mmCIF file of C-alpha atoms in Angstrom:
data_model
loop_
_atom_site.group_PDB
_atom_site.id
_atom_site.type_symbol
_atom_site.label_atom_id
_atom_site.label_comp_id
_atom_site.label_asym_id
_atom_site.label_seq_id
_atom_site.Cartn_x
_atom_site.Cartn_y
_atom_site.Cartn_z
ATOM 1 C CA UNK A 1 -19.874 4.616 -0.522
ATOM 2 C CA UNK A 2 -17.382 4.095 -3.368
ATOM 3 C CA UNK A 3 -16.369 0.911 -3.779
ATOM 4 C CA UNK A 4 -14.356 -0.910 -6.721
ATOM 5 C CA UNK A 5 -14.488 -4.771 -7.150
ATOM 6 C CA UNK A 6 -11.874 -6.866 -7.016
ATOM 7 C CA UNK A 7 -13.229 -10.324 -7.026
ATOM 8 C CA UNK A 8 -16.915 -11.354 -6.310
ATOM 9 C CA UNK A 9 -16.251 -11.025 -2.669
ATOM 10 C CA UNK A 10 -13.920 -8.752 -2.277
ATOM 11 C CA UNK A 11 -14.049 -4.797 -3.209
ATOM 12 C CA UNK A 12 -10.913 -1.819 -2.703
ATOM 13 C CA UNK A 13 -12.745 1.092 -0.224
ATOM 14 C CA UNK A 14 -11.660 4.307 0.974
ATOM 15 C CA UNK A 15 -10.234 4.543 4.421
ATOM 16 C CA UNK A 16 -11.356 7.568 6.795
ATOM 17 C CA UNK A 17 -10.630 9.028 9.962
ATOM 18 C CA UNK A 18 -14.494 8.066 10.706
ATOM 19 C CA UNK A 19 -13.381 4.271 10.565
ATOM 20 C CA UNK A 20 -10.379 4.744 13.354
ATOM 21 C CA UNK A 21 -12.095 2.223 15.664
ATOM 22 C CA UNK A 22 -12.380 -0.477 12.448
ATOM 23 C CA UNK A 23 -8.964 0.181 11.449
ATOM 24 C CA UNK A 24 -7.046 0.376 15.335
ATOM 25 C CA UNK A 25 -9.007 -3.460 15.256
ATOM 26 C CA UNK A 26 -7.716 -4.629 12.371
ATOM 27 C CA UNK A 27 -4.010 -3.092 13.080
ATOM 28 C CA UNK A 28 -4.028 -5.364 16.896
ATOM 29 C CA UNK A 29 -5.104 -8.340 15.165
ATOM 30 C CA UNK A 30 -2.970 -8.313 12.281
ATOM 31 C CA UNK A 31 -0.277 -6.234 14.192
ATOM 32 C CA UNK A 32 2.435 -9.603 14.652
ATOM 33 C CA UNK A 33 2.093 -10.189 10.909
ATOM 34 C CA UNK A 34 2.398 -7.138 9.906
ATOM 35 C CA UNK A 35 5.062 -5.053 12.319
ATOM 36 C CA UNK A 36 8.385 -7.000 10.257
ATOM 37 C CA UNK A 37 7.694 -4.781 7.628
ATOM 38 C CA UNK A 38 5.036 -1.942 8.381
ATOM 39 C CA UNK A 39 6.246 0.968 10.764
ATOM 40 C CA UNK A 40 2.698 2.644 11.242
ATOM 41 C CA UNK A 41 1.417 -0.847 12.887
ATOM 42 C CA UNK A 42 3.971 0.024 15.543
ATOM 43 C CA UNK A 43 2.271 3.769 15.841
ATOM 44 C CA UNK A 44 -1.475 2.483 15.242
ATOM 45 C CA UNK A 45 -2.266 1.366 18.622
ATOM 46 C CA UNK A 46 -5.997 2.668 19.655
ATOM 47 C CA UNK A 47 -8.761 4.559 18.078
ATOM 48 C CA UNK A 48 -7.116 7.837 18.938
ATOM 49 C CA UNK A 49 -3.505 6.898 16.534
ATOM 50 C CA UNK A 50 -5.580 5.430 14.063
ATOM 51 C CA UNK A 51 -8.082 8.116 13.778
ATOM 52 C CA UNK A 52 -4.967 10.464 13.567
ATOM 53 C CA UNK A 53 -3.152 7.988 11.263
ATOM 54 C CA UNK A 54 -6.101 7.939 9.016
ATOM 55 C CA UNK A 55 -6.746 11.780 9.298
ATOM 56 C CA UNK A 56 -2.865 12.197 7.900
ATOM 57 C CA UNK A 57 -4.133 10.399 4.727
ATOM 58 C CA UNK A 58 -7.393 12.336 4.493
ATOM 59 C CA UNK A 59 -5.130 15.564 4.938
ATOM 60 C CA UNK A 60 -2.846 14.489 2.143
ATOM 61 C CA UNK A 61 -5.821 13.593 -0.030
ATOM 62 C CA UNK A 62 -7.286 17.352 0.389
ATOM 63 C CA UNK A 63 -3.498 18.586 -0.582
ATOM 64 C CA UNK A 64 -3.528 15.688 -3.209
ATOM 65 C CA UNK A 65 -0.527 14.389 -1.921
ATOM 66 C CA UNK A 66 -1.774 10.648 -0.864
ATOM 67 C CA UNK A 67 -4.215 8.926 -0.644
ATOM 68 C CA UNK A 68 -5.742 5.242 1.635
ATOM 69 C CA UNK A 69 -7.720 2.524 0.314
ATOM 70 C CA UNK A 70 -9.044 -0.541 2.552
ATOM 71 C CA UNK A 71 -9.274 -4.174 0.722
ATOM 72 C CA UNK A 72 -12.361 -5.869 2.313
ATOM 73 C CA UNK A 73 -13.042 -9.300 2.191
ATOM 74 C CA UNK A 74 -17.090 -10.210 2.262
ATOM 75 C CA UNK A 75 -17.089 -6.985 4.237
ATOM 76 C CA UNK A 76 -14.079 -7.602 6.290
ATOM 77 C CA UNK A 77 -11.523 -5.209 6.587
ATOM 78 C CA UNK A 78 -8.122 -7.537 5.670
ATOM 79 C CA UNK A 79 -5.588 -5.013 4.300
ATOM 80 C CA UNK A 80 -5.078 -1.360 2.406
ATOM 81 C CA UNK A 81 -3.417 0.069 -0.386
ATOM 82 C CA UNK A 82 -2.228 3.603 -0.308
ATOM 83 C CA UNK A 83 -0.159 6.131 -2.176
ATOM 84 C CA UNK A 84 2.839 6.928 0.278
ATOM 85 C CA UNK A 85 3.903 9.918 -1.973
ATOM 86 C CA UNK A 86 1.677 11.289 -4.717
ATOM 87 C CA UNK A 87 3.336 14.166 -6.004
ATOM 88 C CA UNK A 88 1.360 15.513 -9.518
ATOM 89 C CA UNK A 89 4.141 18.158 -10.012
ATOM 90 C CA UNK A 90 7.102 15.612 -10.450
ATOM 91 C CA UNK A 91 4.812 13.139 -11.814
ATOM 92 C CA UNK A 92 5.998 10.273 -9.613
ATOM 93 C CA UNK A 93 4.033 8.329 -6.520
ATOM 94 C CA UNK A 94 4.723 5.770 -4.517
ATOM 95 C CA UNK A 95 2.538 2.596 -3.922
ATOM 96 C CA UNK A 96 2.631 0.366 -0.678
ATOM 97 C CA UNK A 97 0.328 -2.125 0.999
ATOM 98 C CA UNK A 98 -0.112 -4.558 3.421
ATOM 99 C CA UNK A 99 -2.775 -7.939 3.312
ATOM 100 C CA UNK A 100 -3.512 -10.679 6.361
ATOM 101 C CA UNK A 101 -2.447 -13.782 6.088
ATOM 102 C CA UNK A 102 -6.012 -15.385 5.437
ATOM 103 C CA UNK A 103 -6.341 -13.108 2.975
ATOM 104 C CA UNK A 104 -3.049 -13.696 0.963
ATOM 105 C CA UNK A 105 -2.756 -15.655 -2.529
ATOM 106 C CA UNK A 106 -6.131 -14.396 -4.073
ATOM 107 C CA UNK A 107 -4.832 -11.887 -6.376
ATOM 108 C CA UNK A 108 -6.206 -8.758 -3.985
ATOM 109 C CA UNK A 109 -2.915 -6.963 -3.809
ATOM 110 C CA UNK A 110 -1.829 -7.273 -7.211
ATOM 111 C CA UNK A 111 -5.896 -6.258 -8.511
ATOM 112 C CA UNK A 112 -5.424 -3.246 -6.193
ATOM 113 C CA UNK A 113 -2.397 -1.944 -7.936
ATOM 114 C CA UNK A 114 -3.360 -2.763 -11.071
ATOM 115 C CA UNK A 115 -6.597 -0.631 -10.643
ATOM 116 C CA UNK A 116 -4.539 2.349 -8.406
ATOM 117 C CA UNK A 117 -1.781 2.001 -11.384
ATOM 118 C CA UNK A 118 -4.473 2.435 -14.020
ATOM 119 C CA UNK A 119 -5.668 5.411 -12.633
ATOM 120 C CA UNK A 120 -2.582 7.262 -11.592
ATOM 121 C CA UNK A 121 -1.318 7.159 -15.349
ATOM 122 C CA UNK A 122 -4.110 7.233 -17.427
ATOM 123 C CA UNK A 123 -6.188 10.025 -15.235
ATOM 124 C CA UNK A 124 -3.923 11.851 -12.904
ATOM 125 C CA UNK A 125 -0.928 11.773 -15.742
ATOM 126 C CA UNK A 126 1.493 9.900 -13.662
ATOM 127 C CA UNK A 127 4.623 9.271 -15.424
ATOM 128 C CA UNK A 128 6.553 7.011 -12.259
ATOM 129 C CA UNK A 129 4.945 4.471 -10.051
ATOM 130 C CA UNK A 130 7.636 3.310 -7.389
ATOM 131 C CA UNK A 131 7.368 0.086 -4.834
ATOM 132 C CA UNK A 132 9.895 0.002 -1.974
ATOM 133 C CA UNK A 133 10.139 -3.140 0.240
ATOM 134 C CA UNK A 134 12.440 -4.273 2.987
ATOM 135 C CA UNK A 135 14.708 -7.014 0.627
ATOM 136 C CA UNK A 136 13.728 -9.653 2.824
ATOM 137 C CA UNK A 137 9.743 -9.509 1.850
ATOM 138 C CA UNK A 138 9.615 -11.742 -0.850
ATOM 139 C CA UNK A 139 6.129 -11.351 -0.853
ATOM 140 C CA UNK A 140 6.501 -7.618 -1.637
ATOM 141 C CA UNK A 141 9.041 -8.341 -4.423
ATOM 142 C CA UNK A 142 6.490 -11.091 -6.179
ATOM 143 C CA UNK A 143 4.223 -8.679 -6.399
ATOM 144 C CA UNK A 144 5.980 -5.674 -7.979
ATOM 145 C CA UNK A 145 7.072 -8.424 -10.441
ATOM 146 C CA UNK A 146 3.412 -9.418 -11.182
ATOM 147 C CA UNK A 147 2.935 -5.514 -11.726
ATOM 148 C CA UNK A 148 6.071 -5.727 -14.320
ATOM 149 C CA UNK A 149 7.742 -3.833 -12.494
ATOM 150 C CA UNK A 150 11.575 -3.114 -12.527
ATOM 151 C CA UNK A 151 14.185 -3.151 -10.090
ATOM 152 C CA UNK A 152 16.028 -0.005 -9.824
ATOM 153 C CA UNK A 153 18.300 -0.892 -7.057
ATOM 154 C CA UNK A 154 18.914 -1.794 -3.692
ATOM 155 C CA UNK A 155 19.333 1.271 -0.641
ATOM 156 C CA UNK A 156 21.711 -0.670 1.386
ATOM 157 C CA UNK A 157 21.112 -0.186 5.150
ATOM 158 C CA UNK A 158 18.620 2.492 4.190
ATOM 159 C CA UNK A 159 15.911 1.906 7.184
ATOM 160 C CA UNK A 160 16.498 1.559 10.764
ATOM 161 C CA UNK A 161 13.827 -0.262 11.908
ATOM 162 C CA UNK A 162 13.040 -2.567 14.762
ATOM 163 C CA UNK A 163 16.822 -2.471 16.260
ATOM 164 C CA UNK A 164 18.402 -2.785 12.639
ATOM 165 C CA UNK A 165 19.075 -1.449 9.689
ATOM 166 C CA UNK A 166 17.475 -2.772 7.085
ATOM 167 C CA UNK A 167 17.939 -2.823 3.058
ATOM 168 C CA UNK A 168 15.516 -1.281 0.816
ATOM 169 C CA UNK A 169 14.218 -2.621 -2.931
ATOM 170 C CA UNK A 170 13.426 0.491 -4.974
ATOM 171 C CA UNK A 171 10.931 -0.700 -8.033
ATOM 172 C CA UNK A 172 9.361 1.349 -10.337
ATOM 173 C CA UNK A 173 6.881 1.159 -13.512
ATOM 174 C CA UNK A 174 6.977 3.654 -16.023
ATOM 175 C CA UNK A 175 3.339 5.039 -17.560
ATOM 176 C CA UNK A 176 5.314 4.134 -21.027
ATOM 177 C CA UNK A 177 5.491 0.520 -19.971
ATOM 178 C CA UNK A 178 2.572 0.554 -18.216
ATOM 179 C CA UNK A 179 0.868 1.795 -22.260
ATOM 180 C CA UNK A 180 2.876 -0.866 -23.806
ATOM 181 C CA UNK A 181 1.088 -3.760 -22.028
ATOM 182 C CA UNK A 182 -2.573 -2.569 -23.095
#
């Protein structure tokens, strides 16, 4: 299986419909933690939503449109990295993520990105990287920092989620800044 480190115990995985039980598992146990920011926990209930969740990404893969990465932990299953939009014609894509709480602080998220970043510009000729975050994870918003990322502005009132509507960060990274730091 392919498998890229990200420390010496922890290594960024593909995510596939065949590992819908793993993945419906993870999503109840981390679902709390997770559901103030993350829609799909609400969605990802059983195997059968997270097999179909999970089949949606391997769909968008085969169109090249997305794609779903698992962060493991000494094996462990403890979060995911994806690309929410991947669209090679425009040249822009769309990062997001989500880690649990014992897992948080280590670096995995922002060694993730920095590895999914990598490739999207320098192989697949990415020329936009975008990060979107409810304004209210702070956690979200360190990290697109630690990326170097910029903020291009705030969607007031752009989500309605859980009961509310909700403000959304929009942060991007351009490949030419991306270049710049190597």
């Amino acid at each position: 299986m392919f498998s890229h480190p990200l420390t010496e115990d922890a290594a960024l995985t593909p995510l596939e419909p065949w590992q819908a039980a793993e993945f419906a598992a993870h999503a109840e146990r981390y679902r709390d933690h997770l559901a103030p920011w993350l829609p799909w926990t609400e969605a990802v209930t059983d195997e059968a939503s997270a097999r179909a969740f999970l089949q949606s990404y391997a769909d968008r893969q085969a169109a090249d449109e997305g794609r779903i990465y698992g962060i493991r932990l000494r094996g462990d299953l403890v979060g995911g990295i994806l690309f929410r939009i991947f669209d090679v014609p425009s040249g822009v894509c769309e990062l997001g993520v989500w880690i649990a709480p014992e897992a948080q602080g280590r670096g995995l998220i922002t060694r993730a990105a920095t590895h999914l970043i990598g490739w999207a510009i320098s192989v697949r000729g990415m020329s936009r990287i975008e990060w979107r975050n409810d304004a209210e994870n702070h956690r979200s918003k360190g990290t697109a920092q630690r990326l170097g990322m910029t903020l291009d502005g705030v969607l007031r009132e752009s989500f309605p989620y859980q009961g509310r509507r909700r403000d959304t960060e929009v942060w991007s990274l351009l490949a030419s800044d991306w270049r710049s730091r190597s």
